[in-house]
Amino acid sequence: MAMIVLGIVCVVVLCVLGWFVSTSNSINRVKLKIEESLSGVEIQLRQRYDVLMQGKSVVEQYAKHEQKVFEGLRALSKVPTNATVDQLNEASKSQEQVVKGIFALGEAYPELKSAELFNNLLKQLSEQTQQYSASRRAVNGNITKLNNYVVSFPASIICGMKNVVKMDYIHEENINQLRDIDMNMNL
């Protein structure tokens, strides 16, 4: 009889240990996916920064008195390597304000809107916005998976042991407004 109880205890311990290892590995994989997808967002924000800097001369040619947009362009800072979610959110917010200003310039100046260089800039910004949105969705999807582990029992026990806490999402900010502007510009 003692052997049966010992056998049952061993099976239970092995099952719990197996669950622990499996859940711990799943959490580690999700954390790696978050790191990977965050680098994708970082790359998209850097590319959009480069497009904005290239577009600065185009906009300057047509709207020299639009200081608000130029101040926004000057205030843009490069996205730091291995940026945190907060740093990525701040860079995104700053870039989105500048993009919105550039699209507004096109609406305010028909001669600018008809210029090929400006239209190329708008097209590149529109593409970058779409690519950034896709990258942001990937990050947020992975963050949701991790956050589910953090708040779900019994996985939350392992998260507590590993000091894994809920993460903030990459915010959408003005993406819908930018889509509306894209539609107005007939891109």
PDB file of N, CA and C in Angstrom, residues 17-33 146 149 158 162:
ATOM      1  N   LEU A  17       6.000  19.307 -11.615  1.00  0.00           N
ATOM      2  CA  LEU A  17       7.298  19.731 -12.116  1.00  0.00           C
ATOM      3  C   LEU A  17       7.253  19.943 -13.631  1.00  0.00           C
ATOM      4  N   GLY A  18       6.606  19.023 -14.337  1.00  0.00           N
ATOM      5  CA  GLY A  18       6.454  19.164 -15.790  1.00  0.00           C
ATOM      6  C   GLY A  18       5.675  20.429 -16.146  1.00  0.00           C
ATOM      7  N   TRP A  19       4.574  20.668 -15.419  1.00  0.00           N
ATOM      8  CA  TRP A  19       3.791  21.884 -15.659  1.00  0.00           C
ATOM      9  C   TRP A  19       4.641  23.119 -15.386  1.00  0.00           C
ATOM     10  N   PHE A  20       5.397  23.106 -14.290  1.00  0.00           N
ATOM     11  CA  PHE A  20       6.234  24.246 -13.920  1.00  0.00           C
ATOM     12  C   PHE A  20       7.258  24.540 -15.014  1.00  0.00           C
ATOM     13  N   VAL A  21       7.949  23.525 -15.469  1.00  0.00           N
ATOM     14  CA  VAL A  21       8.970  23.708 -16.505  1.00  0.00           C
ATOM     15  C   VAL A  21       8.331  24.185 -17.803  1.00  0.00           C
ATOM     16  N   SER A  22       7.225  23.569 -18.177  1.00  0.00           N
ATOM     17  CA  SER A  22       6.534  23.940 -19.419  1.00  0.00           C
ATOM     18  C   SER A  22       6.047  25.391 -19.373  1.00  0.00           C
ATOM     19  N   THR A  23       5.427  25.801 -18.290  1.00  0.00           N
ATOM     20  CA  THR A  23       4.924  27.162 -18.152  1.00  0.00           C
ATOM     21  C   THR A  23       6.077  28.159 -18.098  1.00  0.00           C
ATOM     22  N   SER A  24       7.120  27.811 -17.383  1.00  0.00           N
ATOM     23  CA  SER A  24       8.286  28.692 -17.296  1.00  0.00           C
ATOM     24  C   SER A  24       8.906  28.896 -18.679  1.00  0.00           C
ATOM     25  N   ASN A  25       9.027  27.829 -19.433  1.00  0.00           N
ATOM     26  CA  ASN A  25       9.570  27.936 -20.791  1.00  0.00           C
ATOM     27  C   ASN A  25       8.647  28.755 -21.699  1.00  0.00           C
ATOM     28  N   SER A  26       7.345  28.597 -21.540  1.00  0.00           N
ATOM     29  CA  SER A  26       6.398  29.392 -22.337  1.00  0.00           C
ATOM     30  C   SER A  26       6.545  30.875 -22.035  1.00  0.00           C
ATOM     31  N   ILE A  27       6.689  31.207 -20.774  1.00  0.00           N
ATOM     32  CA  ILE A  27       6.877  32.612 -20.384  1.00  0.00           C
ATOM     33  C   ILE A  27       8.176  33.144 -20.981  1.00  0.00           C
ATOM     34  N   ASN A  28       9.235  32.350 -20.921  1.00  0.00           N
ATOM     35  CA  ASN A  28      10.516  32.775 -21.508  1.00  0.00           C
ATOM     36  C   ASN A  28      10.396  32.999 -23.014  1.00  0.00           C
ATOM     37  N   ARG A  29       9.670  32.123 -23.703  1.00  0.00           N
ATOM     38  CA  ARG A  29       9.481  32.287 -25.156  1.00  0.00           C
ATOM     39  C   ARG A  29       8.703  33.556 -25.477  1.00  0.00           C
ATOM     40  N   VAL A  30       7.675  33.847 -24.704  1.00  0.00           N
ATOM     41  CA  VAL A  30       6.895  35.068 -24.931  1.00  0.00           C
ATOM     42  C   VAL A  30       7.762  36.298 -24.686  1.00  0.00           C
ATOM     43  N   LYS A  31       8.589  36.259 -23.639  1.00  0.00           N
ATOM     44  CA  LYS A  31       9.484  37.391 -23.385  1.00  0.00           C
ATOM     45  C   LYS A  31      10.444  37.602 -24.559  1.00  0.00           C
ATOM     46  N   LEU A  32      10.949  36.523 -25.123  1.00  0.00           N
ATOM     47  CA  LEU A  32      11.825  36.634 -26.299  1.00  0.00           C
ATOM     48  C   LEU A  32      11.079  37.203 -27.502  1.00  0.00           C
ATOM     49  N   LYS A  33       9.839  36.769 -27.684  1.00  0.00           N
ATOM     50  CA  LYS A  33       9.032  37.312 -28.789  1.00  0.00           C
ATOM     51  C   LYS A  33       8.783  38.802 -28.605  1.00  0.00           C
ATOM     52  N   LEU A 146       1.979  37.657 -22.540  1.00  0.00           N
ATOM     53  CA  LEU A 146       2.726  37.711 -21.283  1.00  0.00           C
ATOM     54  C   LEU A 146       1.819  38.178 -20.144  1.00  0.00           C
ATOM     55  N   TYR A 149      -0.293  35.480 -18.704  1.00  0.00           N
ATOM     56  CA  TYR A 149       0.421  34.637 -17.740  1.00  0.00           C
ATOM     57  C   TYR A 149       0.495  35.321 -16.376  1.00  0.00           C
ATOM     58  N   ILE A 158       4.517  31.452 -11.090  1.00  0.00           N
ATOM     59  CA  ILE A 158       5.820  31.387 -11.754  1.00  0.00           C
ATOM     60  C   ILE A 158       6.271  32.794 -12.134  1.00  0.00           C
ATOM     61  N   LYS A 162       9.706  34.709 -11.033  1.00  0.00           N
ATOM     62  CA  LYS A 162      10.658  35.200 -12.041  1.00  0.00           C
ATOM     63  C   LYS A 162      10.653  36.726 -12.132  1.00  0.00           C
TER      64      LYS A 162
END
